[in-house]
Tab-separated table of C-alpha atoms in Angstrom:
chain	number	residue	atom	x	y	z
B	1085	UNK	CA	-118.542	-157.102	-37.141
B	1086	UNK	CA	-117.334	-158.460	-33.359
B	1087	UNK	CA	-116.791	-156.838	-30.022
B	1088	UNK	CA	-112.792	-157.256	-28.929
B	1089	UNK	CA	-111.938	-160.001	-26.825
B	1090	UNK	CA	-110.958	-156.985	-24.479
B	1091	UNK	CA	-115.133	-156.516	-24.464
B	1092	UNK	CA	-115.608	-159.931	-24.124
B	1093	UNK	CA	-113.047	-160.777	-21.262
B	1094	UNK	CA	-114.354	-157.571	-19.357
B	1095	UNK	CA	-117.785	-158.657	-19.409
B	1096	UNK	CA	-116.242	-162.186	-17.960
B	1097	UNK	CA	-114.853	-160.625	-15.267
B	1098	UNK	CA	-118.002	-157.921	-14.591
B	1099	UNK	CA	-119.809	-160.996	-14.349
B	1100	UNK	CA	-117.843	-163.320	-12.325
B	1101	UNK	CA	-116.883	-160.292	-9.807
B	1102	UNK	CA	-121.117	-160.017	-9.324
B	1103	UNK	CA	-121.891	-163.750	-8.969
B	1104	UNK	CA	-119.167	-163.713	-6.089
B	1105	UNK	CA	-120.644	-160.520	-4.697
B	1106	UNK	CA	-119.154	-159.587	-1.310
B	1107	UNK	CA	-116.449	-162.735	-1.769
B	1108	UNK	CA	-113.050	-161.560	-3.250
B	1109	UNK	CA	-111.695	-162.895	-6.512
B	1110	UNK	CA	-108.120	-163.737	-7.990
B	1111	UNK	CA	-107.287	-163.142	-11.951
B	1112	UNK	CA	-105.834	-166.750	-11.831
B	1113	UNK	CA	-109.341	-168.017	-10.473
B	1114	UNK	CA	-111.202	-166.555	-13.141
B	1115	UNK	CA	-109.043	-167.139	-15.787
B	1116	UNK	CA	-108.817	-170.789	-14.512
B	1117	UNK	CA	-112.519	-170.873	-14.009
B	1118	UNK	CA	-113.005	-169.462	-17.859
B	1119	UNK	CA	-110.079	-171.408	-19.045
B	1120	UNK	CA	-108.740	-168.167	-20.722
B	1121	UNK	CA	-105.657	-166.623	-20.784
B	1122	UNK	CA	-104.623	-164.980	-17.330
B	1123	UNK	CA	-102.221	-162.492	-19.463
B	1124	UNK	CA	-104.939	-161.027	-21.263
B	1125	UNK	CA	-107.160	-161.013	-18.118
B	1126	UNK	CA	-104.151	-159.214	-16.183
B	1127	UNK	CA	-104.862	-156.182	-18.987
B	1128	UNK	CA	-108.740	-155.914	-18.553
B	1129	UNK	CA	-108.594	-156.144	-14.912
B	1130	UNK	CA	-105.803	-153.321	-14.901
B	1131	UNK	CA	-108.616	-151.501	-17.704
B	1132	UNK	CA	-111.607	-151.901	-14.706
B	1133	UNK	CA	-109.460	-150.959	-11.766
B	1134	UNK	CA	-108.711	-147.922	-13.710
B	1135	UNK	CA	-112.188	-146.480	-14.481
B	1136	UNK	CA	-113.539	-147.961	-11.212
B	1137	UNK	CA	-115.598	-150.368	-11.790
B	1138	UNK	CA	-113.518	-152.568	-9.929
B	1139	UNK	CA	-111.664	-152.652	-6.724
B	1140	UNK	CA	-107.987	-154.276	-6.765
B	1141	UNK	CA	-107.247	-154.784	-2.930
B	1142	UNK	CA	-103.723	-156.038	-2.294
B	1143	UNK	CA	-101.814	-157.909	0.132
B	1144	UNK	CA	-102.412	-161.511	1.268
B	1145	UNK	CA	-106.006	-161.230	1.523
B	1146	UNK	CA	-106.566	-158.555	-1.406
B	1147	UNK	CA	-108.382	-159.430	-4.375
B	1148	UNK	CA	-110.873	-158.054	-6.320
B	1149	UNK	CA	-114.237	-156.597	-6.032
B	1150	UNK	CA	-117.070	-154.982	-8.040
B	1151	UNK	CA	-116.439	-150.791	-7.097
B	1152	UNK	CA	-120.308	-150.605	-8.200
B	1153	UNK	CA	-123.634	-152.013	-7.677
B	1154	UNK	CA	-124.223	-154.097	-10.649
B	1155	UNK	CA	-127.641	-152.354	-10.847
B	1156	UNK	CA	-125.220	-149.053	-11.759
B	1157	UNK	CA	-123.029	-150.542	-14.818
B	1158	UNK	CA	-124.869	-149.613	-17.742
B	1159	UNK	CA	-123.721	-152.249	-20.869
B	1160	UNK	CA	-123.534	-149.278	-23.205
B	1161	UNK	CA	-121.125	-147.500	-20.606
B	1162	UNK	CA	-118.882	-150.656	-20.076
B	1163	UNK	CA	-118.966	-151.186	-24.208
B	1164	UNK	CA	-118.249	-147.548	-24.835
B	1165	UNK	CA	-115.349	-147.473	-22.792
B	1166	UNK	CA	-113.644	-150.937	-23.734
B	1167	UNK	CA	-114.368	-150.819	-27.584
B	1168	UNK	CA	-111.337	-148.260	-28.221
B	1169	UNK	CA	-111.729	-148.774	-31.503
B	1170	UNK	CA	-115.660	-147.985	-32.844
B	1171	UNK	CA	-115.010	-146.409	-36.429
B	1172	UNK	CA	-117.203	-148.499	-38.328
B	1173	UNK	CA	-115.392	-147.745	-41.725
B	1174	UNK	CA	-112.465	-145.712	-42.546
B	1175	UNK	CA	-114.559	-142.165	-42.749
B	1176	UNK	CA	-115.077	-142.770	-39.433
B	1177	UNK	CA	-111.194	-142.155	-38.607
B	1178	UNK	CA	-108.999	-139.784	-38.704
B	1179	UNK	CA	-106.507	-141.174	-41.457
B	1180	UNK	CA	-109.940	-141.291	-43.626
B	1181	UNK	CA	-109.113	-141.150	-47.780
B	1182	UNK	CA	-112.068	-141.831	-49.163
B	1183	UNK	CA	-112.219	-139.096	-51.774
B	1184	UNK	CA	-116.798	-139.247	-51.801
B	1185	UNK	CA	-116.618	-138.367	-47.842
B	1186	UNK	CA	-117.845	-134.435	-48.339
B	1187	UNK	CA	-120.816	-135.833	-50.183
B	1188	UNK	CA	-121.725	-139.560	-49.201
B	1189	UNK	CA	-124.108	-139.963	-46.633
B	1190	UNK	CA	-122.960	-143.617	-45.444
B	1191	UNK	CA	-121.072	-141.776	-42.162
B	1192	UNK	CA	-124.308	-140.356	-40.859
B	1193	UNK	CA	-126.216	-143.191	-41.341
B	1194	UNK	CA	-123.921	-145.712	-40.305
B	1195	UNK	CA	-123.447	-143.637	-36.800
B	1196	UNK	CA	-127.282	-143.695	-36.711
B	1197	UNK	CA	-127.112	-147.408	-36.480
B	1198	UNK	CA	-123.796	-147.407	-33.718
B	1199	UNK	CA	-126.348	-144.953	-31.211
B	1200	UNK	CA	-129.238	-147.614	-31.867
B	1201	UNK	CA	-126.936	-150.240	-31.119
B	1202	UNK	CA	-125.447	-148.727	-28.092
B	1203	UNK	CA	-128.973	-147.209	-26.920
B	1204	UNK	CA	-130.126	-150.989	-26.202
B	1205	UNK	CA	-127.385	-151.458	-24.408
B	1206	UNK	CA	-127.998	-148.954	-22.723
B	1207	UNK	CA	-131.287	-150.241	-21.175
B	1208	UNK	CA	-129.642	-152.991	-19.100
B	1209	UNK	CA	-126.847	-153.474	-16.919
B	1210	UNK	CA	-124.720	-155.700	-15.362
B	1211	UNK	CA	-127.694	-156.972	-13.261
B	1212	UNK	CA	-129.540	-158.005	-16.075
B	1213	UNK	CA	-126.798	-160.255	-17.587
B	1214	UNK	CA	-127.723	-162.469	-14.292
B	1215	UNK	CA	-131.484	-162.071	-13.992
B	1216	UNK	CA	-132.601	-164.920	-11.840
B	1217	UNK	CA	-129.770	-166.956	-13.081
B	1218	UNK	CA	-127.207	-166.260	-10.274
B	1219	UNK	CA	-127.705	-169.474	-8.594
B	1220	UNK	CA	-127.513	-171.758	-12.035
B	1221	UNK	CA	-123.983	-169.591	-12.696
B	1222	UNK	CA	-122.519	-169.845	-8.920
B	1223	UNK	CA	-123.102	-173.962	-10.317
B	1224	UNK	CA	-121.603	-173.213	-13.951
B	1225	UNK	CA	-118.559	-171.443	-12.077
B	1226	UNK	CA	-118.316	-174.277	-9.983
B	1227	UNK	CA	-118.428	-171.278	-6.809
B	1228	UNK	CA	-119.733	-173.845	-4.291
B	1229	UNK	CA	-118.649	-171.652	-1.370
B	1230	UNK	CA	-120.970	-168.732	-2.679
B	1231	UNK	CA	-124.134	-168.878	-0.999
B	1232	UNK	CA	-126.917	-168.761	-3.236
B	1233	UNK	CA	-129.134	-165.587	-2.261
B	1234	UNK	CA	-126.947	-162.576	-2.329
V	1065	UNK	CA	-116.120	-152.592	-33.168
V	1066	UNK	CA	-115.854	-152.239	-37.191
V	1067	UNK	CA	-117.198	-153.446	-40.377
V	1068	UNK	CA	-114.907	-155.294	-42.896
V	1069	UNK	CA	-112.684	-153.559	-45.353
V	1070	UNK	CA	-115.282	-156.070	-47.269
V	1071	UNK	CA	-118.458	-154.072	-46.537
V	1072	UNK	CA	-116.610	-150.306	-47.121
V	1073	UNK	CA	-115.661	-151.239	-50.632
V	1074	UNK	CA	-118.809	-153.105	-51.478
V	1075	UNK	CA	-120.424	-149.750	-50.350
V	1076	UNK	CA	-117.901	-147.704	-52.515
V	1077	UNK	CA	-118.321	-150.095	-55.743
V	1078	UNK	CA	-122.126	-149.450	-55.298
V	1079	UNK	CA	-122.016	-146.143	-55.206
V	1080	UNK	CA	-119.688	-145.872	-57.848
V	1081	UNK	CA	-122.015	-147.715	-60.083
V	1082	UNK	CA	-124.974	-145.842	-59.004
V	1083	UNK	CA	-123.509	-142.324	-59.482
V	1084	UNK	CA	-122.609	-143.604	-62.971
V	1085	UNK	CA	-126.164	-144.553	-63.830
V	1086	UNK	CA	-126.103	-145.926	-67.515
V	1087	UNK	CA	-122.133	-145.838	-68.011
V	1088	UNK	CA	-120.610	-148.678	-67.462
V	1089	UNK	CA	-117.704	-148.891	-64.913
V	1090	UNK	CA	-114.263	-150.752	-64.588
V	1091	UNK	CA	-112.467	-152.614	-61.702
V	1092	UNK	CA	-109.219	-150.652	-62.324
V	1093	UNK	CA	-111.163	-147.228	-62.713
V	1094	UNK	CA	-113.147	-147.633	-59.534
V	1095	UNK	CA	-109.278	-148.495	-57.685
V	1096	UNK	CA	-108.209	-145.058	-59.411
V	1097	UNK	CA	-110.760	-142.970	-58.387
V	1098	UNK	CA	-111.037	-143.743	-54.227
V	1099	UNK	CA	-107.187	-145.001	-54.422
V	1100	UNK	CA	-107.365	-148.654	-52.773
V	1101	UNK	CA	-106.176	-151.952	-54.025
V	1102	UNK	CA	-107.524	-153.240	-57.298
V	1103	UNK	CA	-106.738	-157.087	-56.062
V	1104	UNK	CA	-109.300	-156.322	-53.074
V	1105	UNK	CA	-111.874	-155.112	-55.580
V	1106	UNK	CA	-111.448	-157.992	-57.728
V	1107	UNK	CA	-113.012	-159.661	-55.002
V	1108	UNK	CA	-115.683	-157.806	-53.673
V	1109	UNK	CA	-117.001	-157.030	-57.890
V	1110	UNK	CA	-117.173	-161.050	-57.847
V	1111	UNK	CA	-119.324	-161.600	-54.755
V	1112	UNK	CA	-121.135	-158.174	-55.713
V	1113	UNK	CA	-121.834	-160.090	-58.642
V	1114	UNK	CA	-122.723	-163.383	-57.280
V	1115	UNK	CA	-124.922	-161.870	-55.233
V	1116	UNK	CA	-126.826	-159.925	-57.822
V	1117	UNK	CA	-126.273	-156.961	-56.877
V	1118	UNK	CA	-124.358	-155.696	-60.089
V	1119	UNK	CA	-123.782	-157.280	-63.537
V	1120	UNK	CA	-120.597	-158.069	-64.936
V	1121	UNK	CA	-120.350	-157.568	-68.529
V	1122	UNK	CA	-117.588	-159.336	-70.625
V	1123	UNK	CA	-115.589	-158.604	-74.188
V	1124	UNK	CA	-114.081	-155.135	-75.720
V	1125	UNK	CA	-117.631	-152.995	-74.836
V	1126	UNK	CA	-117.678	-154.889	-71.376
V	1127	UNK	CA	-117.838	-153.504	-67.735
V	1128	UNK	CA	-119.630	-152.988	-64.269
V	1129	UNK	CA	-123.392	-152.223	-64.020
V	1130	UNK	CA	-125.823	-152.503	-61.159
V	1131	UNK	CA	-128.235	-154.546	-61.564
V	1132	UNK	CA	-131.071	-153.134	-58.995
V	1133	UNK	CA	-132.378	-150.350	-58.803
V	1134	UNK	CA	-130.776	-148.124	-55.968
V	1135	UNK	CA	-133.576	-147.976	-54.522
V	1136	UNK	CA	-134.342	-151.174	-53.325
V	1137	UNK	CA	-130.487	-151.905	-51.966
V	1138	UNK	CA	-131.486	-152.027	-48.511
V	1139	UNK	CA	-128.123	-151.243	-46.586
V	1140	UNK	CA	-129.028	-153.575	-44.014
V	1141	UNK	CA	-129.355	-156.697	-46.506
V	1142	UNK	CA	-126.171	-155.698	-47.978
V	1143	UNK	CA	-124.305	-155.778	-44.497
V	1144	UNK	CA	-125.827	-158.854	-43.996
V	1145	UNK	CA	-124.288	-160.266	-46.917
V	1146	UNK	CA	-121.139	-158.913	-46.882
V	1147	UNK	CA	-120.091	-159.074	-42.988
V	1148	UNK	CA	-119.386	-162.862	-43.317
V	1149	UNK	CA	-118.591	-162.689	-39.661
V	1150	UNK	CA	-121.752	-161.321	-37.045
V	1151	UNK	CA	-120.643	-163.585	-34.131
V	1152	UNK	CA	-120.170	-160.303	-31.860
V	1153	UNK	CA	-118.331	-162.198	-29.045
V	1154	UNK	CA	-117.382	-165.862	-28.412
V	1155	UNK	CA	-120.468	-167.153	-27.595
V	1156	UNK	CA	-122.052	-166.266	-30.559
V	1157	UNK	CA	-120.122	-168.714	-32.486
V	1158	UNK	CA	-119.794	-172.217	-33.036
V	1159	UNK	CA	-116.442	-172.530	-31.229
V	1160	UNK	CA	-117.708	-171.134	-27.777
V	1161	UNK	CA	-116.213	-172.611	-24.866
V	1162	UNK	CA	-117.344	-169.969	-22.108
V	1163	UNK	CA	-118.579	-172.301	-19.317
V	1164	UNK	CA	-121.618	-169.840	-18.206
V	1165	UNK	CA	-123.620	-169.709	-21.251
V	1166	UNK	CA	-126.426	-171.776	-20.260
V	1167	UNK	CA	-127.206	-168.920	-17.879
V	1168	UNK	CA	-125.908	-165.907	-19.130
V	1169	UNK	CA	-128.066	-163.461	-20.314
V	1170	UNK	CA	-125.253	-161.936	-22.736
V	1171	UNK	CA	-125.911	-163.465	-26.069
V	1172	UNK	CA	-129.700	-162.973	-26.312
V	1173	UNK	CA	-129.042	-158.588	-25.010
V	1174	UNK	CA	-125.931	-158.341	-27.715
V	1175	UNK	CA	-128.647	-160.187	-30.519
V	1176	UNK	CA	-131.375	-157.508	-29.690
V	1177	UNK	CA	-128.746	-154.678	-29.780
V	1178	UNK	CA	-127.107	-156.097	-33.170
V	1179	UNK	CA	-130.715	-156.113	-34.736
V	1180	UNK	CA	-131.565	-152.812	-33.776
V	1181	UNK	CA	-128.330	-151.878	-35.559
V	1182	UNK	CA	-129.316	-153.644	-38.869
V	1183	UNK	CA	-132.671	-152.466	-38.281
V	1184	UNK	CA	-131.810	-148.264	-38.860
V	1185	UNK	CA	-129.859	-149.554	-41.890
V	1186	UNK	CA	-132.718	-151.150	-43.471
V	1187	UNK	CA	-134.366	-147.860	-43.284
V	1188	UNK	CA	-131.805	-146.785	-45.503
V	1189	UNK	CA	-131.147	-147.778	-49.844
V	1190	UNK	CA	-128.343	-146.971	-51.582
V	1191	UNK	CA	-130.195	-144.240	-53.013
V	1192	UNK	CA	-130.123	-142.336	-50.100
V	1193	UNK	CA	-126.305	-142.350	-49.984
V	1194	UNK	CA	-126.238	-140.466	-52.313
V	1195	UNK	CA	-129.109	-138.184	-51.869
V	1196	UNK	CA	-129.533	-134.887	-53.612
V	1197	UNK	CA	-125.640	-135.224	-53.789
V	1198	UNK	CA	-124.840	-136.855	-56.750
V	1199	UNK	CA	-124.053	-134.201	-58.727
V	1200	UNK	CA	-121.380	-132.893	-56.002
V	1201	UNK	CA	-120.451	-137.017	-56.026
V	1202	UNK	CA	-119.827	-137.055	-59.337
V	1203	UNK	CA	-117.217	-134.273	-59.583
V	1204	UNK	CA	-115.385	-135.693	-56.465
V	1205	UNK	CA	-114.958	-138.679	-58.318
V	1206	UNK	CA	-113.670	-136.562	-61.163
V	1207	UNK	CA	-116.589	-138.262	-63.579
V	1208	UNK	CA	-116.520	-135.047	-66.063
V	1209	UNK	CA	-118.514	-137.121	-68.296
V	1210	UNK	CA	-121.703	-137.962	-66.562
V	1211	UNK	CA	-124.681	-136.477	-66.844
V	1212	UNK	CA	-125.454	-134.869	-63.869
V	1213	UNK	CA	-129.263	-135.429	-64.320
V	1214	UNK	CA	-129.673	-138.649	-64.091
């Protein structure tokens, strides 16, 4: 059981976007920054812009910025809508087989488990991935043109 | 976000085995009945095995058996055993490269939210995937020759 990369690189760039705070960002910076690849990033960041949590500014001085207050982006939200794919086992889909379905329980109980898991995720937000860090990541990021208190 | 093909059919085996009670089982029945590869099952009856969950009797009389009580299959252990892989995202694993771990609250957030996953499943035995339903389980796997008392 994993999270996409697509979770994962979105999260990156969440991240990145609110330890720059008012400061624009490029994909190539962050995918330089996270050494990943800037294809894949191009994707995500396309994904964000779309449901707004991000703003893609263009032009010589566009870049991107966080559309919300990181206080706002629930981690449940942001994994609900990037995991497109959360059918734990094949009952859970729509090509399901499995001949026991009308009687096996596993379904109802396994989607009992998903809301727990998405209900703590639920109780923090972007915010919280920083805590009090912000300053020790603006120094893992190597941002030294971000001042420290946002 | 998914469990294995590994985990489904280690759930299906067990409740196979369970809805049989007494009557011993076979690798190429249990492929029959919900339709899926017998060279996948091969598999999972050997680690089912290993692991003690079922017994694996040999010669002319031979077959599959569970060896616990359904009852005290905790869904939660057997996820545990079967998802080999519970790194979530990158920095879960031994390979991470993500420059701000040190400082990022991600990891520690995704843990609680993956235990309180595994946590509603250990609520839950393989007994109660069944339920009251075994008898309705038993003729949707066509097993006219089980008792339906068990």
């Amino acid at each position: 059981m994993h999270l996409t990369r697509f979770t994962d690189y979105s999260l990156r760039v969440l991240i990145y976007l609110a330890v720059k705070g008012e400061q624009r960002s490029t994909i190539t910076e962050i995918a330089e920054r996270f050494e990943i690849s800037r294809n894949h990033l191009m994707k995500v960041v396309q994904d964000l812009n779309h449901r707004g949590y991000i703003t893609a500014i263009r032009g010589k001085n566009g870049g991107l910025l966080l559309k919300r207050a990181p206080e706002t982006i629930r981690l449940g939200e942001l994994v609900r809508d990037t995991e497109r794919d959360m059918n734990l086992v094949e009952c859970f889909g729509d090509a399901n087989e499995c001949v026991i379905t009308p009687a096996c329980r596993l379904k109802p109980i396994l989607a009992e488990a998903l809301n727990a898991f998405l209900a703590v995720l639920d109780h923090y937000t972007l915010a919280d991935l920083m805590g009090p860090q912000r300053p020790k990541l603006i120094g893992l990021l190597q941002l030294d043109d971000v001042p420290p208190a946002s």
